Coordinates of C-alpha atoms and ligand atoms in Angstrom, one line a residue:
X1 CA 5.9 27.9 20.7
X2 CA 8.0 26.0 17.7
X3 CA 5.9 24.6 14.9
X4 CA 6.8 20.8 16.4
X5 CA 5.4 22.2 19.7
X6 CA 2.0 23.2 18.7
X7 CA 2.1 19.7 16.7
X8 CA 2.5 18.2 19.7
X9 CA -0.1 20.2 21.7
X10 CA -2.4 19.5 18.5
X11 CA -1.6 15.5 18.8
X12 CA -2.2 14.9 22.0
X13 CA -5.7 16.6 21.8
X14 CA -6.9 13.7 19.0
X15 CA -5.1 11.1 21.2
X16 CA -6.8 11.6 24.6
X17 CA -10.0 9.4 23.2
X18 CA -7.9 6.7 22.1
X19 CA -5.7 7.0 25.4
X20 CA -9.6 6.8 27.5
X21 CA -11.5 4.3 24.7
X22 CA -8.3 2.4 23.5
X23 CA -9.5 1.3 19.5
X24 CA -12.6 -1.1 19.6
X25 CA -13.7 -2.9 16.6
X26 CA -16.8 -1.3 14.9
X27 CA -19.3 -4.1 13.7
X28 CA -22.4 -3.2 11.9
X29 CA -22.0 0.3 13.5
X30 CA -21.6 -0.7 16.6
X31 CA -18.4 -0.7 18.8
X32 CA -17.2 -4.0 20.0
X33 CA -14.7 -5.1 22.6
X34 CA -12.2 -7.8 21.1
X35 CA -13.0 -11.8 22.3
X36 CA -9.5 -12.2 23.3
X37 CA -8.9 -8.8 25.0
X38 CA -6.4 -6.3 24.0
X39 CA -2.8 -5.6 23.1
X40 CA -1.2 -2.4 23.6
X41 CA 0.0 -0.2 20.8
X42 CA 2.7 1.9 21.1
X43 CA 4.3 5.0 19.4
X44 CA 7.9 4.2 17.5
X45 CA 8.7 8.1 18.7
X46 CA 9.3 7.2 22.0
X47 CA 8.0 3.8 22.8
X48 CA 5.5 5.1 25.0
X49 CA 1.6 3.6 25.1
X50 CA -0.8 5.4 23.1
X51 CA -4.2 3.0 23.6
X52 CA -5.4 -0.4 24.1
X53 CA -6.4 -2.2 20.7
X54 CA -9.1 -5.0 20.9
X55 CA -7.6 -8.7 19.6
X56 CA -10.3 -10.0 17.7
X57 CA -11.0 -13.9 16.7
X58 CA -13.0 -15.8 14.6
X59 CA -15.9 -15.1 16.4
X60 CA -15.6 -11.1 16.0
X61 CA -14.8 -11.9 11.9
X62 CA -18.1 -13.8 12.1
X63 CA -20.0 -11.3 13.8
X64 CA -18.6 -8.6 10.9
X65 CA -19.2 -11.3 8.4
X66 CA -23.1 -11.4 8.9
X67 CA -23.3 -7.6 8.7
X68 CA -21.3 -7.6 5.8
X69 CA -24.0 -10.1 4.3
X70 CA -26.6 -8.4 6.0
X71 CA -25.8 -5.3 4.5
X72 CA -24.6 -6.3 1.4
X73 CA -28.1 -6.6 -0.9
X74 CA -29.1 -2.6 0.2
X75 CA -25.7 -1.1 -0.9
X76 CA -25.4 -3.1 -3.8
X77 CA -29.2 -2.2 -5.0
X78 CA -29.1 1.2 -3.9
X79 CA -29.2 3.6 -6.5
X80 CA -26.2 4.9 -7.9
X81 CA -26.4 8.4 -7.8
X82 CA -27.2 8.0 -3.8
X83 CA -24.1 5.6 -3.4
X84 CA -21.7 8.3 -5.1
X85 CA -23.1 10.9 -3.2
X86 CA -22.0 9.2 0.5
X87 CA -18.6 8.5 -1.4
X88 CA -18.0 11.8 -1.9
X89 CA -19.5 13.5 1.6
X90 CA -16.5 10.2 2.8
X91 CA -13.9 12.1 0.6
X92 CA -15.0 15.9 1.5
X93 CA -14.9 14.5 6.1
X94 CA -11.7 12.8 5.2
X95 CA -10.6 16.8 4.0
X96 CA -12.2 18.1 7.2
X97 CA -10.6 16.1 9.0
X98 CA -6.9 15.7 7.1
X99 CA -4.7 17.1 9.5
X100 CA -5.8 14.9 12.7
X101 CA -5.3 11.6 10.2
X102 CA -2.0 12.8 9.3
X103 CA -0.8 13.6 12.8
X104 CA -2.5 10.7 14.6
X105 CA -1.2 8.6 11.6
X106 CA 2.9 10.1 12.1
X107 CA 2.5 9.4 15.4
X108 CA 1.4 5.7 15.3
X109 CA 3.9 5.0 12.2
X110 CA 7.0 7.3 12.6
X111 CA 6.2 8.7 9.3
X112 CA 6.8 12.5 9.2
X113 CA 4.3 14.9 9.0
X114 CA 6.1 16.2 5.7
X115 CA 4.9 13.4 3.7
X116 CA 2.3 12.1 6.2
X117 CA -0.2 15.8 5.3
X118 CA -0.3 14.6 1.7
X119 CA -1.2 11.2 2.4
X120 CA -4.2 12.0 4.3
X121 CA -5.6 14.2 1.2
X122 CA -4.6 11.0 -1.3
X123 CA -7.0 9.0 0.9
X124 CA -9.8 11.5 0.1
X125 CA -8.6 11.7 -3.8
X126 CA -9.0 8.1 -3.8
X127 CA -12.6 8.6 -2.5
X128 CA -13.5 10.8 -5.0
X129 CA -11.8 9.4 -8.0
X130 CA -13.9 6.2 -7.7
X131 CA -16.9 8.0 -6.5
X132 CA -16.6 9.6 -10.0
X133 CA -17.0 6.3 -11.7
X134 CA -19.7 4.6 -9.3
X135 CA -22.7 5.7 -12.5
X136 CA -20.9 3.6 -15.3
X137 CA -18.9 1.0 -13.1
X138 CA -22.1 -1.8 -13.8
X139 CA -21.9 -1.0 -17.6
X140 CA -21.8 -3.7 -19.9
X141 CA -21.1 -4.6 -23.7
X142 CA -23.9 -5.7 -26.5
X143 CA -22.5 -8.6 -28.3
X144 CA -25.0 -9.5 -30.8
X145 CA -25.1 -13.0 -32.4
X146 CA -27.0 -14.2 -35.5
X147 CA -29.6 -15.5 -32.7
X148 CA -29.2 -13.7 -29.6
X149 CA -28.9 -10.4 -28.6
X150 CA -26.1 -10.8 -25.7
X151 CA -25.6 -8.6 -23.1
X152 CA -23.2 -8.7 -20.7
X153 CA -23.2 -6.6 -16.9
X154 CA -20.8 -6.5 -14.1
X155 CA -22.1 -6.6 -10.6
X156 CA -20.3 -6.4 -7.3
X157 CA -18.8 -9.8 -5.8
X158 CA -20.4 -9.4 -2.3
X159 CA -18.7 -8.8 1.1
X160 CA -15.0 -8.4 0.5
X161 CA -12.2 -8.6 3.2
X162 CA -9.3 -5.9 3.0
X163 CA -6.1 -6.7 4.6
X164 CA -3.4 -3.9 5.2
X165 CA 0.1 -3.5 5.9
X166 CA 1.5 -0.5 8.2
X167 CA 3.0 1.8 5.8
X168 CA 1.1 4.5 5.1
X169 CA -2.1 2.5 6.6
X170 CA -4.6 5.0 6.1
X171 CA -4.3 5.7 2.4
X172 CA -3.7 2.2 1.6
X173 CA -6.9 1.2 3.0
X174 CA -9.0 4.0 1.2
X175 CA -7.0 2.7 -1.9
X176 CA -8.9 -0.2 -1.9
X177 CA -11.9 0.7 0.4
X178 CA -12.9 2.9 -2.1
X179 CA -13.4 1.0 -5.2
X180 CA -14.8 -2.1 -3.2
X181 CA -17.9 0.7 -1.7
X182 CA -18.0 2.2 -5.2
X183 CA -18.7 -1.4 -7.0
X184 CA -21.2 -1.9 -4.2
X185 CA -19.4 -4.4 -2.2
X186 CA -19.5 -4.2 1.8
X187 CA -16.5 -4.6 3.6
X188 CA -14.4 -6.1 6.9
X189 CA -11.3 -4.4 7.4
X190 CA -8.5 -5.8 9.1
X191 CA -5.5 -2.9 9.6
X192 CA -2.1 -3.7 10.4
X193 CA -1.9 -4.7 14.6
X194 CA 1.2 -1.7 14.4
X195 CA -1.3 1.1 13.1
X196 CA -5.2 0.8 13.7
X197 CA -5.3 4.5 15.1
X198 CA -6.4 5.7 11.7
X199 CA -8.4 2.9 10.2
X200 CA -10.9 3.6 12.8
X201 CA -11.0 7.4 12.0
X202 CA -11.8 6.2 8.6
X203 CA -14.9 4.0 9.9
X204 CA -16.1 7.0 11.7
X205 CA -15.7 9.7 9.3
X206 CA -17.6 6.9 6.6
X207 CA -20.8 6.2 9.6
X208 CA -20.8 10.2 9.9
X209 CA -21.0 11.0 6.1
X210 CA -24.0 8.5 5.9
X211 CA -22.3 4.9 5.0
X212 CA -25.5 2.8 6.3
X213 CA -24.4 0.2 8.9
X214 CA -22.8 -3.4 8.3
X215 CA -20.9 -1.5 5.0
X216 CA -17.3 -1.2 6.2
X217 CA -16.6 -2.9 9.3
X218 CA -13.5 -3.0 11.0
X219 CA -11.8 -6.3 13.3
X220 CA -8.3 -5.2 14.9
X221 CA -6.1 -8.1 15.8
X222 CA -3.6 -10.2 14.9
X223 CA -2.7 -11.6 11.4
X224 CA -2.9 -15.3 12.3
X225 CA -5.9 -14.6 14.9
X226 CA -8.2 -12.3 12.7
X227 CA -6.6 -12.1 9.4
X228 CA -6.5 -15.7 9.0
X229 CA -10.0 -15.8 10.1
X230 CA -11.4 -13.3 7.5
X231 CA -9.7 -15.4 4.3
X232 CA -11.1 -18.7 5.7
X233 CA -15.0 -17.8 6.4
X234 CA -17.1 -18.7 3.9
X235 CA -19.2 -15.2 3.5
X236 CA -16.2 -13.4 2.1
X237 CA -16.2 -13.8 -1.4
X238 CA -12.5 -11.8 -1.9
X239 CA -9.6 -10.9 -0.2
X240 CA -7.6 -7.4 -1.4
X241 CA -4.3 -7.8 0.1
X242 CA -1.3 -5.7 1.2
X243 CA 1.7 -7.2 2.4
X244 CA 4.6 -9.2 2.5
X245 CA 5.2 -11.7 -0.2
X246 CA 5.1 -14.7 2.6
X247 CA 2.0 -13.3 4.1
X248 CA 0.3 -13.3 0.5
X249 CA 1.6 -16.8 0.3
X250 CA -0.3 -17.5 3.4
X251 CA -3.7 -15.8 2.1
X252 CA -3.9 -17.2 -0.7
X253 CA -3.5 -21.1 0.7
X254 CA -6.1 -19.7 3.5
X255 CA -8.4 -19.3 0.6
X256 CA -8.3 -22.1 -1.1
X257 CA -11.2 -24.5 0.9
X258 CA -13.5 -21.6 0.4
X259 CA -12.3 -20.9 -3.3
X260 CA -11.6 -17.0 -2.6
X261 CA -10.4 -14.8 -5.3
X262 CA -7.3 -12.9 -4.1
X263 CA -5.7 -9.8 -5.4
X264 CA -2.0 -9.3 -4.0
X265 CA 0.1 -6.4 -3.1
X266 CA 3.5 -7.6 -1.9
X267 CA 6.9 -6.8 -1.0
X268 CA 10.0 -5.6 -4.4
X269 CA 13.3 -5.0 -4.5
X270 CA 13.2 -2.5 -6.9
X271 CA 15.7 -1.3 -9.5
X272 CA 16.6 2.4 -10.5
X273 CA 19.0 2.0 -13.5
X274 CA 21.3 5.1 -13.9
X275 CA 22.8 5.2 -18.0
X276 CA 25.5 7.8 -18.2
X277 CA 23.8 9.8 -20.3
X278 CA 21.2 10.5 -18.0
X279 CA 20.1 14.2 -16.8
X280 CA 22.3 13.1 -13.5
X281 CA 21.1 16.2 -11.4
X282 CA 17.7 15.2 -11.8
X283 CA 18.6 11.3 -11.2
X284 CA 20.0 11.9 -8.1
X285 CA 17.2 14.1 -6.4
X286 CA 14.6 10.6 -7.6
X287 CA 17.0 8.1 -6.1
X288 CA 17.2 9.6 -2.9
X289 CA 13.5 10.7 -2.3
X290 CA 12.1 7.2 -3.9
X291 CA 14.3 5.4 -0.8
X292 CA 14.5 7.3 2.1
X293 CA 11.1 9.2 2.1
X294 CA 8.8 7.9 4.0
X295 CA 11.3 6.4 6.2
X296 CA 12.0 3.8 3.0
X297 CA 9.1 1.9 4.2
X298 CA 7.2 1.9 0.8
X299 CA 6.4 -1.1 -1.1
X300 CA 7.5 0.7 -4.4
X301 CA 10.8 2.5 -3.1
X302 CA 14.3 2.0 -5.0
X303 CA 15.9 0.1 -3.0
X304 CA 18.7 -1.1 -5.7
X305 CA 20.8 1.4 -7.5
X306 CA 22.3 0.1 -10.7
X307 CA 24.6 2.9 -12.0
X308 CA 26.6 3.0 -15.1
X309 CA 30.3 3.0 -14.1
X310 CA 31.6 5.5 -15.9
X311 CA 29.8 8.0 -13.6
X312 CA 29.6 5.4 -10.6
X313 CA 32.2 7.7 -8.2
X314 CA 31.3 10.7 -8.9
X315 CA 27.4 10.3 -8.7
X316 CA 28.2 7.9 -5.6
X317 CA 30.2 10.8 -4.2
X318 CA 26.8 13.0 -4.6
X319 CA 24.8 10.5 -3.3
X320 CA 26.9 10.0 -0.1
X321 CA 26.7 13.9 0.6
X322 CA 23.1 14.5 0.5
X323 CA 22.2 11.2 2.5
X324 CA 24.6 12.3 5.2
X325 CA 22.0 15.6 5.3
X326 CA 19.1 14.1 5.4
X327 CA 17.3 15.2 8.6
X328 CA 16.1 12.7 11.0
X329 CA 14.0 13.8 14.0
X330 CA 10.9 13.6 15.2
X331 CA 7.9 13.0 12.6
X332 CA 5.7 15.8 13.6
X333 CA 8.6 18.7 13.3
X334 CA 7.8 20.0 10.0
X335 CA 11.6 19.9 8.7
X336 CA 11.8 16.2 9.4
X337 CA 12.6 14.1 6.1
X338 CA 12.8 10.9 8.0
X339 CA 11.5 9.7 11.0
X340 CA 11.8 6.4 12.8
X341 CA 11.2 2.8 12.2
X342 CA 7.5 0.9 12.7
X343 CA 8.8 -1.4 15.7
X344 CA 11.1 -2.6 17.4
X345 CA 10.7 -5.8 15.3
X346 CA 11.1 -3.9 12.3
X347 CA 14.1 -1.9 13.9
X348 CA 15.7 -5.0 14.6
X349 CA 15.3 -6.3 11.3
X350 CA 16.5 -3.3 9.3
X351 CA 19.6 -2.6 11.5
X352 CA 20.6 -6.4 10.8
X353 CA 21.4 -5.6 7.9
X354 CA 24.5 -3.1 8.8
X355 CA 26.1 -6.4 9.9
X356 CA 25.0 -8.5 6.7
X357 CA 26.3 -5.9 4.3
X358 CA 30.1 -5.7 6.0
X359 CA 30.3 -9.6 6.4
X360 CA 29.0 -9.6 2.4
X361 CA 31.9 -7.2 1.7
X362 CA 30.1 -4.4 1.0
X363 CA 31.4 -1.3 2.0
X364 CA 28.9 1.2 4.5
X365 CA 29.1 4.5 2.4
X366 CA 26.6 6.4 4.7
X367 CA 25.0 6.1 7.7
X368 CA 24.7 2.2 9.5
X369 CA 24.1 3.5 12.4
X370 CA 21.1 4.0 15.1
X371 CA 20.4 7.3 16.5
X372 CA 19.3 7.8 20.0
X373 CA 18.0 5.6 22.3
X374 CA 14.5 6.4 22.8
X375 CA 12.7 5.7 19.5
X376 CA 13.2 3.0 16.5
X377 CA 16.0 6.2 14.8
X378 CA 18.0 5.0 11.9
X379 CA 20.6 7.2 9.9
X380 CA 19.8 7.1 6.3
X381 CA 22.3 4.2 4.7
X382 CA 23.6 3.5 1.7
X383 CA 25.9 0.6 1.1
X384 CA 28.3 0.3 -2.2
X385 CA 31.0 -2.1 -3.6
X386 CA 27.9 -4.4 -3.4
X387 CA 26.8 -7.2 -6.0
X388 CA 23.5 -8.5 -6.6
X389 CA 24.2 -11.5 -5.3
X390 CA 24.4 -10.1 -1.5
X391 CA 21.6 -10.4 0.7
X392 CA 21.7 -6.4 0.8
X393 CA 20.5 -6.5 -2.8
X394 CA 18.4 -9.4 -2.9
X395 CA 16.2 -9.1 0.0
X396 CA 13.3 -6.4 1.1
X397 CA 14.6 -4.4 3.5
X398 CA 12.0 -1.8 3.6
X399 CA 13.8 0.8 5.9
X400 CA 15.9 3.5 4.4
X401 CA 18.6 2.0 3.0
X402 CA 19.9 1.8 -0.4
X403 CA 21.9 -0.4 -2.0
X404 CA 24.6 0.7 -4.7
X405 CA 25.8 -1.6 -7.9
X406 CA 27.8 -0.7 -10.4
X407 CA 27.3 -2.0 -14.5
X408 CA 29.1 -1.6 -17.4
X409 CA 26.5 -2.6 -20.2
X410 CA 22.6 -2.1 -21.1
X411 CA 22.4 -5.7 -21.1
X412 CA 24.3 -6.0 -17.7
X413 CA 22.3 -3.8 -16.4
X414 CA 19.0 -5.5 -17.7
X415 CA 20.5 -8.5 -16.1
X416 CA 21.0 -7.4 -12.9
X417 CA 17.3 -5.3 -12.9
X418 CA 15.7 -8.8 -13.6
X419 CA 17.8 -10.9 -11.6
X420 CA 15.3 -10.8 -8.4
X421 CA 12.4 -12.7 -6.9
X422 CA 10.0 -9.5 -7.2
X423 CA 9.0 -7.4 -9.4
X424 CA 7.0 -4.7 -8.5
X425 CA 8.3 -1.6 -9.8
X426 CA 11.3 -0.2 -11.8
X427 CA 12.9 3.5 -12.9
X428 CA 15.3 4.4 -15.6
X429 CA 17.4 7.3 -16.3
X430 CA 18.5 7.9 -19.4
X431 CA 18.0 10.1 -22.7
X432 CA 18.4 7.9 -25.3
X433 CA 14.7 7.2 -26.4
X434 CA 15.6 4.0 -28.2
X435 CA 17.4 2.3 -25.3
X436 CA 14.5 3.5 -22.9
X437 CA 12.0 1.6 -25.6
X438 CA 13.9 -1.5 -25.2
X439 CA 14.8 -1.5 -21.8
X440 CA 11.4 -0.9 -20.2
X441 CA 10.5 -3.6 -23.0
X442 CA 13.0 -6.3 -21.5
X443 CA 12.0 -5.1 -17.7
X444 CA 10.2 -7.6 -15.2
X445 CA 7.8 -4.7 -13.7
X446 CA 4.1 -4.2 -13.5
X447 CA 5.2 -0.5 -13.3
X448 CA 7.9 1.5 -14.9
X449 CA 9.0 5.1 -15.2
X450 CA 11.5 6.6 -17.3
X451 CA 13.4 9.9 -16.1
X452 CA 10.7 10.4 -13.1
X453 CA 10.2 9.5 -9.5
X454 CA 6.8 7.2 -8.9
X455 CA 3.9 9.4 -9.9
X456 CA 1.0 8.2 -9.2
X457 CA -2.2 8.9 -11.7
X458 CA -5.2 7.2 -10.5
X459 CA -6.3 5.4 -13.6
X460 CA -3.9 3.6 -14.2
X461 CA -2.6 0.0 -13.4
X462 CA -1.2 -0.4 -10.2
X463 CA 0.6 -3.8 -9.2
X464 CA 3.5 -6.3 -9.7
X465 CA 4.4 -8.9 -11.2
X466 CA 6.6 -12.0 -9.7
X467 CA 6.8 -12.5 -6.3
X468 CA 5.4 -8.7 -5.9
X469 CA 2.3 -9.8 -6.3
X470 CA -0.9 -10.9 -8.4
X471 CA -3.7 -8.6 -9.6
X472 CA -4.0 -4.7 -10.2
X473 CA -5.8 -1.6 -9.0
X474 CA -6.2 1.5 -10.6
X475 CA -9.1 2.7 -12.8
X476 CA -11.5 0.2 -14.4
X477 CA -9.0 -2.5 -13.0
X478 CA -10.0 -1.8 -9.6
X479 CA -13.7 -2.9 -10.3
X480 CA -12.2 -5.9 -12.2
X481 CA -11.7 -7.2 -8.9
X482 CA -14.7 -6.5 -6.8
X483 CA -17.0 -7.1 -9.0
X484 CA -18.1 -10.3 -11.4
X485 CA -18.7 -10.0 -15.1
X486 CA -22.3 -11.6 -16.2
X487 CA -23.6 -12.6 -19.6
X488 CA -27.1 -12.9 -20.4
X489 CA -28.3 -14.3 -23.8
X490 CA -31.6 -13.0 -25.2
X491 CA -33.4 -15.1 -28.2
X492 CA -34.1 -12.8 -31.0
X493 CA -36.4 -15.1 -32.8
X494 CA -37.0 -19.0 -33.0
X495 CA -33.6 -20.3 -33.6
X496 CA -33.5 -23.9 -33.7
X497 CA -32.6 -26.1 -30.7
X498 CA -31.4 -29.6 -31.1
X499 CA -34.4 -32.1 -30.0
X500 CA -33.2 -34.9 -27.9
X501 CA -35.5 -37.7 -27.1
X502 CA -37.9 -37.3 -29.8
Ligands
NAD1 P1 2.6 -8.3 6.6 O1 2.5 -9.2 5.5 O2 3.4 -8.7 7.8 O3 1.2 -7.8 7.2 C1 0.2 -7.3 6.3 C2 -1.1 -7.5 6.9 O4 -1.4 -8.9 6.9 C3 -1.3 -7.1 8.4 O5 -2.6 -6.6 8.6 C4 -1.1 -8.5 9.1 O6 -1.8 -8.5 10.4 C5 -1.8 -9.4 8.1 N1 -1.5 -10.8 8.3 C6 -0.4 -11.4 8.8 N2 -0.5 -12.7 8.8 C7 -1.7 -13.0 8.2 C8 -2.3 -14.2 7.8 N3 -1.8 -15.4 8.1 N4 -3.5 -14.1 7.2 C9 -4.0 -13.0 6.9 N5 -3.5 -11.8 7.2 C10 -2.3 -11.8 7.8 O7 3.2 -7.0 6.0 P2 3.7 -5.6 6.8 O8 5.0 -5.9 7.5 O9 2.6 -5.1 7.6 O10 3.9 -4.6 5.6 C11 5.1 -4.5 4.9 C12 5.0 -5.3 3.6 O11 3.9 -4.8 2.8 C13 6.3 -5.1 2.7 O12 6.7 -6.3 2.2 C14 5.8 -4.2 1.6 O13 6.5 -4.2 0.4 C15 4.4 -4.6 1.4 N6 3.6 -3.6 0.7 C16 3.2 -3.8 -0.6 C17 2.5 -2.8 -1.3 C18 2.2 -3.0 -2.8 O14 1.3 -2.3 -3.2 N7 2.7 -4.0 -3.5 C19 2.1 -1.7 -0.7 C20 2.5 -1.5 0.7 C21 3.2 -2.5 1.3

């Protein structure tokens, strides 16, 4: 039996619950049936059905609302050491149980297995990494004044809403999930209506490890019916979300009557600027796996190459051969690099864009084409002769396609790096440290790297700027969010206070 085979077998034995159960919301540890029914998911591999979801309303984002609030005074007050401890018994089931996530996860995305393994174990690093920091998360600063000692304490916000997209669902969620429990926040999770196979693993596996009821909570449905519901009720005090740049638009104006604090993960168009003096070799392997792995449907993918034009054909000339060998198939065959797209929707959208870049005048280098007829297939594309005024390089496509420009000059190229709406993340290629200094200095990014693909290293910031979002995560940031600084001003002695009405 092939490798893909037993994957298959493996697959199917995690599905049959889902298949008998369909995915019901869990409420304060309980499972609940959705107040407007179901909607059917189903598998971008094939289209087939893989379960029934339950459509949740206001009334089921209610219901998790109290036992968020209900739950919310024993997490926060319970002691630290105990907290960290179910963190990391969350982080050591999500190990345990890695390969179902990642399987269950390629097959409700299209993501392949290749990329889809590692992701799993990320959601457990995340786990652990904040776990880590749960002891000193409530430290404060002594600030001492000539007549108070002041102290100041950080203490979690309260029941927090977390709303994520369907690109790598499950170690999104934990991304944020994880510092929210670690601060001592509960939490009502609304996953992506495209992918709730894995958020409700993720409830189960936290319940099992000992996460007391009412803590994380999670209400499937649809953005406008439950999403919608969650920024608007009045027991949420924040809303993490991951999304689309419209969407965040949306939750934030959903906010407002109930004064929520938002942080916002949206949508880039990000640049990878090639200089000619560049270690080229090395260039070329990070511009093709920071678009087309994970089937380009990643929030910090390159999706613009700027490249110098002195090297322009020839690296173009590389580009176009290894793209053309990228193998697409099916996500759970180990030697798949890309697999297909979310949804039909999505599949729609992205294949648009063949016919937008030839009536732009950009030229189809590689791929622009669908591949079979069974599954949301794409052949990895990259279009050139194209300028950054085209809707090819101004717009999110989020699929695996890649957009060539050529520049003559570092402040061309600065230009044309800048000259978007987002501005989430950027990468630079070159070996001249003083032009690296500048550039990154002049770059509209919340997150740069020079000569490297995205690495991720937990503490640090993660987030855009523009229209890519507001807010970061990462290290301390992360409990910047979920959790409130407090002052408190102790009298030393008997300073004088002004006497009114005397
Ligand atoms: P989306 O905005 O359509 O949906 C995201 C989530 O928001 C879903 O759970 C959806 O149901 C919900 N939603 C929809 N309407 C809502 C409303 N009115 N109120 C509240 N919630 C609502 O995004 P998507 O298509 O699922 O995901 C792809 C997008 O996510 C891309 O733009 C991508 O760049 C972005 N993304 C950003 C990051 C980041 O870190 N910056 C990471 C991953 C994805």
């Amino acid at each position: 039996m092939s490798t893909l085979e037993q994957n298959v077998k493996k697959l199917y034995r995690h599905l049959d619950r889902f298949q008998s159960n369909g995915v019901l919301n869990r409420i304060a540890g309980q499972d609940r049936a959705g107040s407007l029914g179901v909607f059917e998911n189903s598998s971008p591999v094939d289209r087939s059905t893989i379960c029934q979801v339950a459509r949740g309303n206001t009334d089921d984002i209610d219901a998790a609302a109290t036992a968020a609030a209900d739950a919310f005074v024993d997490w926060r007050d319970m002691a630290a050491k105990e907290r960290q401890s179910i963190l990391i018994r969350i982080a050591e089931a999500i190990e345990a149980r890695a390969e179902e996530i990642a399987l269950c996860e390629c097959w409700d995305t299209g993501q392949a297995l290749k990329f889809m393994s590692k992701a799993a174990l990320r959601g457990a690093e995340n786990f652990r990494y904040f776990a880590d920091q749960v002891v000193q998360a409530r430290d404060g600063q002594h600030l001492k004044s000539p007549t108070l000692m002041n102290i100041t304490t950080r203490v979690p916000i309260g029941p927090v809403g977390v709303i994520t997209p369907w690109n790598t669902p499950f170690m999104l969620s934990t991304w944020k999930i994880a510092p929210a429990l670690a601060a001592g926040c509960t939490v009502i999770h609304k996953p992506a209506e495209a992918s709730p196979l894995t958020a409700r693993l993720l409830v189960e596996i936290a319940e099992e490890a000992g996460l007391p009821k009412g803590v994380l909570n999670t209400v499937n449905g649809y953005g406008e019916e439950v999403g919608k519901a969650l920024c608007e009720h009045p027991k949420i005090r924040a809303i993490a979300f991951v999304g689309e740049s419209r969407t965040g638009s949306l939750v934030t104006k959903q906010g407002a009557d109930t004064l929520k604090r938002n942080h916002l993960e949206l949508g880039g168009k990000n640049p990878v600027i090639v200089f000619e003096d560049a270690d080229l070799d090395r260039a070329l392997d990070a511009v093709i796996f920071m678009i087309y792995s994970i089937n380009g449907e990643r929030c910090t993918s390159s999706s613009r190459l700027l490249v110098q034009e002195t090297i322009r054909e020839e690296f173009e000339a590389k580009l176009i051969e290894r793209v053309n060998n990228i193998r697409v198939g099916h996500p759970l065959d180990p030697e798949t690099e890309v697999g297909p797209l979310i949804s039909e929707e999505h599949f729609n959208k992205v294949t648009s864009y063949f016919e937008v870049a030839k009536q732009d005048g950009a030229k189809i280098a590689a791929g622009g084409e669908v591949l079979g007829d069974k599954g949301y297939f794409v052949r990895p594309t990259l279009f050139t002769n194209a300028t950054n005024q085209m809707r090819i390089a101004r717009e999110e496509i989020f699929g695996p396609v890649l957009t060539s420009i050529s520049f003559s000059t570092e402040e061309e190229a600065l230009q044309l790096a800048n000259d978007t709406p987002y501005g989430l993340t950027g990468y630079l290629w070159t070996n001249d440290l003083t032009r690296a200094l500048r550039f990154t200095d002049g770059l509209e990014a919340g997150m740069i790297w020079v000569n490297s693909e995205n690495v991720r290293h937990l503490p640090t910031p993660f987030g855009g700027v523009k229209a890519s979002g507001i807010g970061r995560d990462g290290g301390d940031w992360s409990f910047e969010f979920y959790m409130e600084q407090k002052h408190i001003g102790f009298a030393t002695g008997q300073h004088r206070i002004t006497r009114l009405g005397v």
